[in-house]
PDB file of C-alpha atoms in Angstrom:
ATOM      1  CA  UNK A1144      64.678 -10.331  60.584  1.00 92.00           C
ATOM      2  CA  UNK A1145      65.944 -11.987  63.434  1.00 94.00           C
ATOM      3  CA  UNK A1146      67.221 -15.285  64.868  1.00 93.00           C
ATOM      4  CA  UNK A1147      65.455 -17.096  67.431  1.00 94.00           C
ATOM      5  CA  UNK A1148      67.619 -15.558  70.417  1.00 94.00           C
ATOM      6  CA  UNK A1149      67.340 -12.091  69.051  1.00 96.00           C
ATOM      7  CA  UNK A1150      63.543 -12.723  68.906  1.00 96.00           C
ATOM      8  CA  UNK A1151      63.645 -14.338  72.635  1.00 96.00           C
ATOM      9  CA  UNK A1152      65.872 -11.816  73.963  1.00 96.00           C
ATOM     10  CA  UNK A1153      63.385  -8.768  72.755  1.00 96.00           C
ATOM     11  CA  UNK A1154      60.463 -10.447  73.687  1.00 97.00           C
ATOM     12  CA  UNK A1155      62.046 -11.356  77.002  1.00 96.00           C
ATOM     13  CA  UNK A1156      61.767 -15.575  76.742  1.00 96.00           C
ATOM     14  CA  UNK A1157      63.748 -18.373  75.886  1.00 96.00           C
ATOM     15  CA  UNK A1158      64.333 -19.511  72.683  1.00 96.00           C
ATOM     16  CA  UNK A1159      63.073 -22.922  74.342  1.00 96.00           C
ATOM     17  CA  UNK A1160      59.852 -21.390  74.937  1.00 96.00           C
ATOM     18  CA  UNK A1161      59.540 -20.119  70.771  1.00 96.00           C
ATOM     19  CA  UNK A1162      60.531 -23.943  69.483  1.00 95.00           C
ATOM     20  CA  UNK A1163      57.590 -24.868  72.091  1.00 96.00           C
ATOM     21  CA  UNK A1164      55.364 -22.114  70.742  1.00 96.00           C
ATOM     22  CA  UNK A1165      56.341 -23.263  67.254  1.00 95.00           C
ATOM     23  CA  UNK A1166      56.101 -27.004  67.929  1.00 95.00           C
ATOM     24  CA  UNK A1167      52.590 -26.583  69.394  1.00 95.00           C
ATOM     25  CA  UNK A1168      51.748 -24.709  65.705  1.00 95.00           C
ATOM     26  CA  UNK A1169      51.489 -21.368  67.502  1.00 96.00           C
ATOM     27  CA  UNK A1170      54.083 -19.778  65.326  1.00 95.00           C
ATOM     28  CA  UNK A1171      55.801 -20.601  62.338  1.00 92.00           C
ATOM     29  CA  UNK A1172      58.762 -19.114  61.907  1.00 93.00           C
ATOM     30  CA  UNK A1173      60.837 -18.471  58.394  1.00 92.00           C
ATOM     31  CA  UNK A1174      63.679 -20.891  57.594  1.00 90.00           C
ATOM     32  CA  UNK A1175      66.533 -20.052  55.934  1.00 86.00           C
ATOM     33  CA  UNK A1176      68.395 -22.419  53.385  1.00 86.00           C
ATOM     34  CA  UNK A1177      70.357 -23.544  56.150  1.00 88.00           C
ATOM     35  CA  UNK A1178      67.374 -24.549  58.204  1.00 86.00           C
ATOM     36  CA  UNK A1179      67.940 -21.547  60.833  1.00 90.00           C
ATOM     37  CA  UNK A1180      64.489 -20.224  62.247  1.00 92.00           C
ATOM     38  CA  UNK A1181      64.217 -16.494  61.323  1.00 94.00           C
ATOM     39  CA  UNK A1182      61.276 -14.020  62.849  1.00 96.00           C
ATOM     40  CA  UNK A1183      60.542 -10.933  60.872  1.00 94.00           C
ATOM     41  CA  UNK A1184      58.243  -8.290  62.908  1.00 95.00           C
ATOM     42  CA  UNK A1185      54.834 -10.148  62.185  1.00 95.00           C
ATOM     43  CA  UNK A1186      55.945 -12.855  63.924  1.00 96.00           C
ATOM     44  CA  UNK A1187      56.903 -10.646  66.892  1.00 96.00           C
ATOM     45  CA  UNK A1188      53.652  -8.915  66.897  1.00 97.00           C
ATOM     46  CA  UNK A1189      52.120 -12.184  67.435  1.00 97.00           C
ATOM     47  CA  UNK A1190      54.326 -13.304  70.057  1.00 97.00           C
ATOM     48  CA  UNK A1191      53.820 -10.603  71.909  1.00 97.00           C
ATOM     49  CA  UNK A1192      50.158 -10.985  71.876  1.00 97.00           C
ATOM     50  CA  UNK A1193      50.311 -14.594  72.715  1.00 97.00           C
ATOM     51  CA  UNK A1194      52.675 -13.766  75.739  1.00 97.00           C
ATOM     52  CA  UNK A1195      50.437 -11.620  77.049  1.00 96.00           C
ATOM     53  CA  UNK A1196      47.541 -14.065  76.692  1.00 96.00           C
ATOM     54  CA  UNK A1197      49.627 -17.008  78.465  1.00 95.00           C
ATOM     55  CA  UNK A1198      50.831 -14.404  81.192  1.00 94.00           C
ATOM     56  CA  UNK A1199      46.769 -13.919  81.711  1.00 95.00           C
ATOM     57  CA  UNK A1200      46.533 -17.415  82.155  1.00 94.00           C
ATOM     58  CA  UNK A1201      45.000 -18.479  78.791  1.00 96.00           C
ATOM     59  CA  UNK A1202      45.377 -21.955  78.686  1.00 95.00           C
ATOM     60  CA  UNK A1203      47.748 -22.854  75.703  1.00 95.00           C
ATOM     61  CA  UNK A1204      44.856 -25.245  74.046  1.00 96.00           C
ATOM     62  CA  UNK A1205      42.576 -22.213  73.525  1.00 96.00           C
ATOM     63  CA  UNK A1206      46.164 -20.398  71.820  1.00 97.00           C
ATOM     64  CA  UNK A1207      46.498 -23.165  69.946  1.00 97.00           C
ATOM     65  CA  UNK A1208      42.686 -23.118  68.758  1.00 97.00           C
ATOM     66  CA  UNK A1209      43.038 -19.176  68.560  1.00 97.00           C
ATOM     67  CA  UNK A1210      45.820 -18.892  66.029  1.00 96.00           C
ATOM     68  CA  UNK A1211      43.979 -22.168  63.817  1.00 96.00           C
ATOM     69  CA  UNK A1212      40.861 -20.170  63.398  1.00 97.00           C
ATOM     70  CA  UNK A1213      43.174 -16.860  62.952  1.00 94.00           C
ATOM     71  CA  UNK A1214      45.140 -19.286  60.076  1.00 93.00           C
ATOM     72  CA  UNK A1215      41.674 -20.212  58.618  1.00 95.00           C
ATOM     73  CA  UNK A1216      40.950 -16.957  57.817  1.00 94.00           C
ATOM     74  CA  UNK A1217      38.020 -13.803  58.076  1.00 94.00           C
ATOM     75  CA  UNK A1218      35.355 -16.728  58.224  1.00 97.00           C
ATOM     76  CA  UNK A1219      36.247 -17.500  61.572  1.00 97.00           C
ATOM     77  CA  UNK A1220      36.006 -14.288  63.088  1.00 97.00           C
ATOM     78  CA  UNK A1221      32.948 -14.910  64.848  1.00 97.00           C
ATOM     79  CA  UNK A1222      34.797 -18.281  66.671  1.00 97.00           C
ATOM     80  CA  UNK A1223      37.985 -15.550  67.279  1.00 97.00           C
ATOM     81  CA  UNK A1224      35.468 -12.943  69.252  1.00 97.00           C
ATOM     82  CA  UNK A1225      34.226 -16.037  71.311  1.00 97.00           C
ATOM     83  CA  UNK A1226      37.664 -16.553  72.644  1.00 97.00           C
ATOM     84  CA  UNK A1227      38.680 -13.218  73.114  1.00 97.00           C
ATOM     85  CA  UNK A1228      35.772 -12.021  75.513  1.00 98.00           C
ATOM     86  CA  UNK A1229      36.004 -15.262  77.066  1.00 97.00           C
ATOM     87  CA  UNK A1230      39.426 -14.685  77.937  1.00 97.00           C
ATOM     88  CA  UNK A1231      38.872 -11.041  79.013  1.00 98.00           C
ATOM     89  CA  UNK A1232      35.662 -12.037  81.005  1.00 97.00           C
ATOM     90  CA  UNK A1233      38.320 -14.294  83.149  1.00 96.00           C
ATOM     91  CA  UNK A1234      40.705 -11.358  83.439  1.00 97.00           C
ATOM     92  CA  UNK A1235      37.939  -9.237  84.847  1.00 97.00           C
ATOM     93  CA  UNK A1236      37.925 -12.148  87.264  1.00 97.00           C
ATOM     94  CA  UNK A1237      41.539 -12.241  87.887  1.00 96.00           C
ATOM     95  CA  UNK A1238      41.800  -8.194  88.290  1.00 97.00           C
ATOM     96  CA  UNK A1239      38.494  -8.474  90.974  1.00 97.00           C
ATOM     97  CA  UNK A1240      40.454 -10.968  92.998  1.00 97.00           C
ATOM     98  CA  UNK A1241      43.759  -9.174  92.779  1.00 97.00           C
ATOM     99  CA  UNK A1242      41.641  -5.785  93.823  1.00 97.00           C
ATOM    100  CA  UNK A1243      40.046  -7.745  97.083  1.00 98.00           C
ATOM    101  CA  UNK A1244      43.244  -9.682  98.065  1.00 98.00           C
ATOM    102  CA  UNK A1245      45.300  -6.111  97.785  1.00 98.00           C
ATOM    103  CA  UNK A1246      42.207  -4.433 100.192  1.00 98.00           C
ATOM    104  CA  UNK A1247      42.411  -7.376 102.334  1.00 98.00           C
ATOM    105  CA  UNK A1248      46.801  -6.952 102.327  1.00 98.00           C
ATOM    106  CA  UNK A1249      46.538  -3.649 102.945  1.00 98.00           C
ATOM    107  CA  UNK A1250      44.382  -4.346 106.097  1.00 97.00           C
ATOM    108  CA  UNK A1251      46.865  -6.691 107.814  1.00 97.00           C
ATOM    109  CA  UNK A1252      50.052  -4.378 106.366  1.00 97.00           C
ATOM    110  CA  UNK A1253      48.203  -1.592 108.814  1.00 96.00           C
ATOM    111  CA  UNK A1254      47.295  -3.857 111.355  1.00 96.00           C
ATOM    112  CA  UNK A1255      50.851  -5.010 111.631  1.00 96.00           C
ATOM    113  CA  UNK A1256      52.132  -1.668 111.620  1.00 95.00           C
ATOM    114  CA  UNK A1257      49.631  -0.486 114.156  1.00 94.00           C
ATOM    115  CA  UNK A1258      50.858  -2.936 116.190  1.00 93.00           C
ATOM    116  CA  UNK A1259      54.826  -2.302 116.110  1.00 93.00           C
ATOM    117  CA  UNK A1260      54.519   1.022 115.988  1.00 89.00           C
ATOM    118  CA  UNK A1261      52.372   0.156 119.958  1.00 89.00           C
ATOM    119  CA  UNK A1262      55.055  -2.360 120.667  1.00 87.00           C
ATOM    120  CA  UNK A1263      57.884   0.205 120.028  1.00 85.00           C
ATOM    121  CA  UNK A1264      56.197   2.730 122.275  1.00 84.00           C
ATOM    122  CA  UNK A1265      55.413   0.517 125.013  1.00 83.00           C
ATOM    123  CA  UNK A1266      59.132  -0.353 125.517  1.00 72.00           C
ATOM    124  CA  UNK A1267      60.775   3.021 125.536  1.00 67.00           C
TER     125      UNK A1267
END
């Protein structure tokens, strides 16, 4: 088990960003008698999954409606695929603009280089 910063500090956020994740219904964590939030290592595995969904740009509305389907059970697993190869069909997107903005970097990098590399030259 652990308490909300030892969950935050292993999954490298803020605890502000689990009562968010938690107020938004995305995770429910245990509660002690005292009322403490505790997260045992399901609730990590989930985290970590819906980290790497918002850090893909998954808009926290389709979380939300991701992990009320997951709640409802193996009779929404059809809704579930929906979202999930949505989502991957806009990281395919993402990772094709990240590969042609890179080429096009990588063009001006050498260009620039080109360039000094001629402007060094020329003044020796």
């Amino acid at each position: 088990m652990y308490s909300i910063s030892e969950a935050a500090e292993l999954l490298d956020v803020s605890p502000h960003t689990l009562r968010y994740y938690e107020k938004e219904g995305i995770i429910v964590p245990d509660r002690q008698s005292n009322g403490i939030r505790s997260y045992h290592e399901d609730h990590v595995l989930w985290l970590k999954f819906v980290i790497k969904l918002r850090e893909t740009q998954m808009p926290i509305s389709d979380i939300k409606q991701y992990t009320k389907l997951f709640q409802a059970g193996d009779r929404t697993a059809v809704e579930r695929l929906a979202i999930l190869e949505n989502h991957q069909k806009n990281i395919q997107q993402q990772l094709e603009t990240l590969h042609a903005t890179n080429e096009m970097l990588e063009t001006k990098i050498d260009n620039y280089k080109t360039y000094i590399l001629k402007e060094k030259h020329q003044h020796h």
